[in-house]
Short mmCIF file of N, CA, C and O in Angstrom, two decimals:
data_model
loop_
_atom_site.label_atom_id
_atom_site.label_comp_id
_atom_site.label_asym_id
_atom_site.label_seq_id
_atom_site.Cartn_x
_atom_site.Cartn_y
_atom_site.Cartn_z
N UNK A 1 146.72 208.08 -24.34
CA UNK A 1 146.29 206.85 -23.74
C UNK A 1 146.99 205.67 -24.41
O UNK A 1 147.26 204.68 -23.73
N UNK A 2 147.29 205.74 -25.64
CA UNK A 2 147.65 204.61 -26.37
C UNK A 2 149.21 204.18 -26.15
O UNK A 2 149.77 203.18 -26.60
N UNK A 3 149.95 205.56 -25.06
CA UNK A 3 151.38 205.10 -24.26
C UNK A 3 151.32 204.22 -23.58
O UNK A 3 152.20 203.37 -23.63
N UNK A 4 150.36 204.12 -22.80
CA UNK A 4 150.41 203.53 -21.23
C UNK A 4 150.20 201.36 -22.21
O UNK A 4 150.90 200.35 -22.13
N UNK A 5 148.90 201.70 -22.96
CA UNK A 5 148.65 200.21 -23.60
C UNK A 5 149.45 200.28 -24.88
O UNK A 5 148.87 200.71 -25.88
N UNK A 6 150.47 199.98 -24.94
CA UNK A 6 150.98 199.70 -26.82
C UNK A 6 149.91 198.79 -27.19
O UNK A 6 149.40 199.22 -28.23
N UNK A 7 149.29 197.63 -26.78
CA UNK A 7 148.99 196.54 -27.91
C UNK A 7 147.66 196.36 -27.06
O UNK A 7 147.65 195.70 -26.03
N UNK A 8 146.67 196.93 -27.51
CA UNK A 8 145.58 196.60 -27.06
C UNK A 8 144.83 195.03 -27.57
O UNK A 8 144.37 194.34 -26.66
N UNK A 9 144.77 194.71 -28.49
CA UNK A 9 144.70 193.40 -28.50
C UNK A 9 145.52 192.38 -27.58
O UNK A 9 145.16 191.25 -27.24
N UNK A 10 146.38 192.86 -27.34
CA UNK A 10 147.13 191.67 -26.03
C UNK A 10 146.58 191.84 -24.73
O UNK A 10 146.51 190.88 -23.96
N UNK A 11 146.09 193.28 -24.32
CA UNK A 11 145.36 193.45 -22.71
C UNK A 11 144.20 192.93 -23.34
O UNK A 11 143.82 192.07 -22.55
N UNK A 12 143.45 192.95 -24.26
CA UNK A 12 142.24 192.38 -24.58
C UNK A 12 142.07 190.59 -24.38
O UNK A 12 141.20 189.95 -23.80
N UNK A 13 143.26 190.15 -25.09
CA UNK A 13 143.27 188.37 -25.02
C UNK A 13 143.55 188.06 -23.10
O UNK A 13 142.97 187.30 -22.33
N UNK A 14 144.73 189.07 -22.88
CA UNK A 14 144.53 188.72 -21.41
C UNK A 14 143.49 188.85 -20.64
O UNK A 14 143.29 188.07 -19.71
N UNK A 15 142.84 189.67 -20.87
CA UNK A 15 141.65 190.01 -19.97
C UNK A 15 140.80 188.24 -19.98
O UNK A 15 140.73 187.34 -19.14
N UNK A 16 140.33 188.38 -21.21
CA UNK A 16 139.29 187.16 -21.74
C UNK A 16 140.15 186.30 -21.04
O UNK A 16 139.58 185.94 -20.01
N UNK A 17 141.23 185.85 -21.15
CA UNK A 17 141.65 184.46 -20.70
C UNK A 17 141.47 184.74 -19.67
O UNK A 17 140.48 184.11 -19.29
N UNK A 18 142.00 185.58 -18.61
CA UNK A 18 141.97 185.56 -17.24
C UNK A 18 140.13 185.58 -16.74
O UNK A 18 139.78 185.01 -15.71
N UNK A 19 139.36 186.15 -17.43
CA UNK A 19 138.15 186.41 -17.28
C UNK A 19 137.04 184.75 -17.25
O UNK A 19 136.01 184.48 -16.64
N UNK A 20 137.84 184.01 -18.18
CA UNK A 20 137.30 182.78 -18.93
C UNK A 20 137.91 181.96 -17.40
O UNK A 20 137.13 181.21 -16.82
N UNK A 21 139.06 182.14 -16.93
CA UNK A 21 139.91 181.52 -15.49
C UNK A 21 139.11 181.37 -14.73
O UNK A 21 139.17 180.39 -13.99
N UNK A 22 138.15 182.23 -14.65
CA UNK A 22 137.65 182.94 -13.30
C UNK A 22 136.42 182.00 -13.49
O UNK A 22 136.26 181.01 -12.78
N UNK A 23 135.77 182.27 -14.25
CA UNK A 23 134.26 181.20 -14.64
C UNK A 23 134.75 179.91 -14.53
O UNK A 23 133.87 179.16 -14.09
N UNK A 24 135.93 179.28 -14.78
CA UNK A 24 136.34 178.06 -14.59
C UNK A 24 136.43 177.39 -13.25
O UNK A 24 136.11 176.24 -12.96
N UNK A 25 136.94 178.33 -12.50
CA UNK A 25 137.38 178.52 -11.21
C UNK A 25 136.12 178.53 -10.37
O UNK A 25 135.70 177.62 -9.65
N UNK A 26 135.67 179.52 -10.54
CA UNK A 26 134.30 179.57 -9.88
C UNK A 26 133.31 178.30 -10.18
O UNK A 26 132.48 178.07 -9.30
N UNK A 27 133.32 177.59 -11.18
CA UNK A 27 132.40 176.86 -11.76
C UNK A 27 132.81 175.41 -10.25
O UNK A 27 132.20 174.94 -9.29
N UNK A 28 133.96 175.27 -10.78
CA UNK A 28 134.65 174.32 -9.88
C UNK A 28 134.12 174.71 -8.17
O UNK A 28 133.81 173.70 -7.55
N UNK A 29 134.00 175.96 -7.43
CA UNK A 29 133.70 175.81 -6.10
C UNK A 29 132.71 175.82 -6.22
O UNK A 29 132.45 175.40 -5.09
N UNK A 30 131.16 176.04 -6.94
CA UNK A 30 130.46 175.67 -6.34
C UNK A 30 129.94 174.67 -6.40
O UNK A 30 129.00 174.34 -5.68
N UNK A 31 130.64 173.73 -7.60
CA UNK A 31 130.38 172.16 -7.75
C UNK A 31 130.76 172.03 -6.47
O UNK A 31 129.83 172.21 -5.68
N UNK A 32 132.06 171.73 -5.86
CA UNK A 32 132.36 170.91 -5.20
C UNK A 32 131.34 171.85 -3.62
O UNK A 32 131.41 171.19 -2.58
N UNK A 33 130.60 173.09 -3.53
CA UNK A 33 129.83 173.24 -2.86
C UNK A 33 128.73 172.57 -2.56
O UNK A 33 128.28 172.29 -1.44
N UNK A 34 128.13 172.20 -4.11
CA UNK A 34 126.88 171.87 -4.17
C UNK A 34 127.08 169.93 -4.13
O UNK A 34 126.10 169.25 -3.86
N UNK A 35 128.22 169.39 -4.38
CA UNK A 35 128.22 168.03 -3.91
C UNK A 35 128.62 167.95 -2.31
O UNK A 35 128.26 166.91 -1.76
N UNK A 36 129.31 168.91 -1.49
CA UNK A 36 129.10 168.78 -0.28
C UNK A 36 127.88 169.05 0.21
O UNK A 36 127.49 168.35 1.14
N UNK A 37 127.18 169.92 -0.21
CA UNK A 37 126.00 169.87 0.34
C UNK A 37 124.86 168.24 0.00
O UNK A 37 124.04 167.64 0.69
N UNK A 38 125.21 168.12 -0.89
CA UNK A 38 124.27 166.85 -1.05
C UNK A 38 124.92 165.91 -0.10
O UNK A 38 124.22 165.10 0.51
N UNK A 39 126.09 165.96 0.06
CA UNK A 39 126.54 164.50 1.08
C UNK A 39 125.93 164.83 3.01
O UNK A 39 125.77 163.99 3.90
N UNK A 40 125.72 166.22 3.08
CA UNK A 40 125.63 166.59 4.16
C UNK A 40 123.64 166.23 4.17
O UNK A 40 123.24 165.70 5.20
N UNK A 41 122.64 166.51 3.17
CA UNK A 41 121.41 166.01 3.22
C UNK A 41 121.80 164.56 3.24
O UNK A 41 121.54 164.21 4.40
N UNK A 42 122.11 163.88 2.82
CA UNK A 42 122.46 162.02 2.92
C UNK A 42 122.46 162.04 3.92
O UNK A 42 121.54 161.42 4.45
N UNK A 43 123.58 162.84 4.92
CA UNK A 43 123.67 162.62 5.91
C UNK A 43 122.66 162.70 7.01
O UNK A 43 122.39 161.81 7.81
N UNK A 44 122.36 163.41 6.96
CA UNK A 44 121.16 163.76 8.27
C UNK A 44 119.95 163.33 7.84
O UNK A 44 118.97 163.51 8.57
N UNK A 45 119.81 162.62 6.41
CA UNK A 45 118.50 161.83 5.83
C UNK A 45 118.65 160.11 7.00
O UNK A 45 118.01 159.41 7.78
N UNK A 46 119.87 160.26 6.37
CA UNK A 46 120.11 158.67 7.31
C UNK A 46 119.97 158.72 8.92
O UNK A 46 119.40 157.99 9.73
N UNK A 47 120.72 159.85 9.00
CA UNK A 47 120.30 160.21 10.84
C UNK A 47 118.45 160.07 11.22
O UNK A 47 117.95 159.48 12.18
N UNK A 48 118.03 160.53 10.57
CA UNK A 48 116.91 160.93 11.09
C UNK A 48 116.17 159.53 10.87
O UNK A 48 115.30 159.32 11.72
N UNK A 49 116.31 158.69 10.07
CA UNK A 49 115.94 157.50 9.56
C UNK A 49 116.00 156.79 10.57
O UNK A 49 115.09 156.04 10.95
N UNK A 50 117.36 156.97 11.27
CA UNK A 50 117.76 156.05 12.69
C UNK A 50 117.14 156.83 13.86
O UNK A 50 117.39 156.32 14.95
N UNK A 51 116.64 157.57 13.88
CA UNK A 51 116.48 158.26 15.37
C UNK A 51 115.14 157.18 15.78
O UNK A 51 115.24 156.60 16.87
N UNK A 52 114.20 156.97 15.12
CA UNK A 52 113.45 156.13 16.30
C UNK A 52 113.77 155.17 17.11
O UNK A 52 113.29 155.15 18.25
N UNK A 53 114.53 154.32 16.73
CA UNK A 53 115.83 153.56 16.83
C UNK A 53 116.44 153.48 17.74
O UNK A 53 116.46 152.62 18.62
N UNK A 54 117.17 154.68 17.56
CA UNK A 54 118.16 155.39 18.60
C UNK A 54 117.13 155.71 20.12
O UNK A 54 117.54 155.44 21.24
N UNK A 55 116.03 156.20 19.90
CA UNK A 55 115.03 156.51 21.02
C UNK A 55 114.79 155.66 21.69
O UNK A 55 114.63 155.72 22.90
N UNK A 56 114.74 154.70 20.98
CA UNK A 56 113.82 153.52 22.05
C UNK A 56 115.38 152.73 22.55
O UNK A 56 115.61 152.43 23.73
N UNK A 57 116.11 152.56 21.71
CA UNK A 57 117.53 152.26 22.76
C UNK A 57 117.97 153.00 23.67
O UNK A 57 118.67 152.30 24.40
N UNK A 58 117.94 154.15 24.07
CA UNK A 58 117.73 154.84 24.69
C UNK A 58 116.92 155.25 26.01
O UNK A 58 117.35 155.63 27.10
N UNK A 59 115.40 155.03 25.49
CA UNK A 59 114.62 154.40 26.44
C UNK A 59 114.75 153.41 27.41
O UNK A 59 114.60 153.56 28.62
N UNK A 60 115.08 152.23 26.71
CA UNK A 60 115.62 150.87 27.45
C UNK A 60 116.53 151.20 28.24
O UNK A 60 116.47 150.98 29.45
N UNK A 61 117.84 151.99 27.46
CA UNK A 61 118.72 151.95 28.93
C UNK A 61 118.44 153.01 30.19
O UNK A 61 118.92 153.00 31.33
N UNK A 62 117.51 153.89 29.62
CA UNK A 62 117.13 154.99 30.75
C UNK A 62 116.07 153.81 31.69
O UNK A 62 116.47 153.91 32.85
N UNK A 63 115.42 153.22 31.67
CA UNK A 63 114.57 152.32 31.98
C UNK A 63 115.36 151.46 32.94
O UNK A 63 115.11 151.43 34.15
N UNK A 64 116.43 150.69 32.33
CA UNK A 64 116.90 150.16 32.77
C UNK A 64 118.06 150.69 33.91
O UNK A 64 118.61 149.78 34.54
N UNK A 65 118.45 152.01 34.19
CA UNK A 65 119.24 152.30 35.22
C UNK A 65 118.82 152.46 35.81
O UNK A 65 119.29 152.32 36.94
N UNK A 66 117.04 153.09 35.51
CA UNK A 66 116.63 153.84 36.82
C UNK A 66 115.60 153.01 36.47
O UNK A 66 115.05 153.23 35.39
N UNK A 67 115.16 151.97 37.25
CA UNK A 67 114.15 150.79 37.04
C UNK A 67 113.32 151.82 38.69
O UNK A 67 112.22 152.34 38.54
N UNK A 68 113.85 151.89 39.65
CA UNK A 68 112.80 152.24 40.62
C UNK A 68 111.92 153.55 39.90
O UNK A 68 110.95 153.90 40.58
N UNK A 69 112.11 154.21 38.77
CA UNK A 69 110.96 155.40 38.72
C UNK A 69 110.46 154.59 37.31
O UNK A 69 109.99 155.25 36.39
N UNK A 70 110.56 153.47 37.24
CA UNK A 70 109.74 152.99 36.05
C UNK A 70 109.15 151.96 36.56
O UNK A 70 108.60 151.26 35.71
N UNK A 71 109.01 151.47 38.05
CA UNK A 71 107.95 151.13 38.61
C UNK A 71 108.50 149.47 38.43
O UNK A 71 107.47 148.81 38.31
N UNK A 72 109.67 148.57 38.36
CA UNK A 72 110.02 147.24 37.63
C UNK A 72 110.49 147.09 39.20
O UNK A 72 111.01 146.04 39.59
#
């Protein structure tokens, strides 16, 4: 076995570094997961904030096209 690895301390440091890469790496997507997800709750916090808003403007102009089934 000791043909195939001459220097086992060197597959050893590679491993760790590449291993240590990986946690780095990974650490990084799910930050930038977990700050897209927060911009996406902002988002639909503010939507929903506006929807009554949005309803009754809405209302008005439904009201207002079709004034004969709203009785005006």
């Amino acid at each position: 076995m000791a043909e195939f690895y001459p220097d086992g301390m060197l597959f050893l440091a590679i491993a760790s570094v590449l291993y240590v890469c990986g946690f780095v790496f990974l650490y990084g997507v799910v930050r930038i997961a977990v700050r897209h997800g927060i911009e996406d709750v902002d988002l639909r916090r503010e939507r929903a904030a506006q929807a009554p808003e949005r309803a009754r403007l809405l209302e008005r102009t439904v009201v207002r096209e079709n004034a004969f089934l709203a009785g005006s």
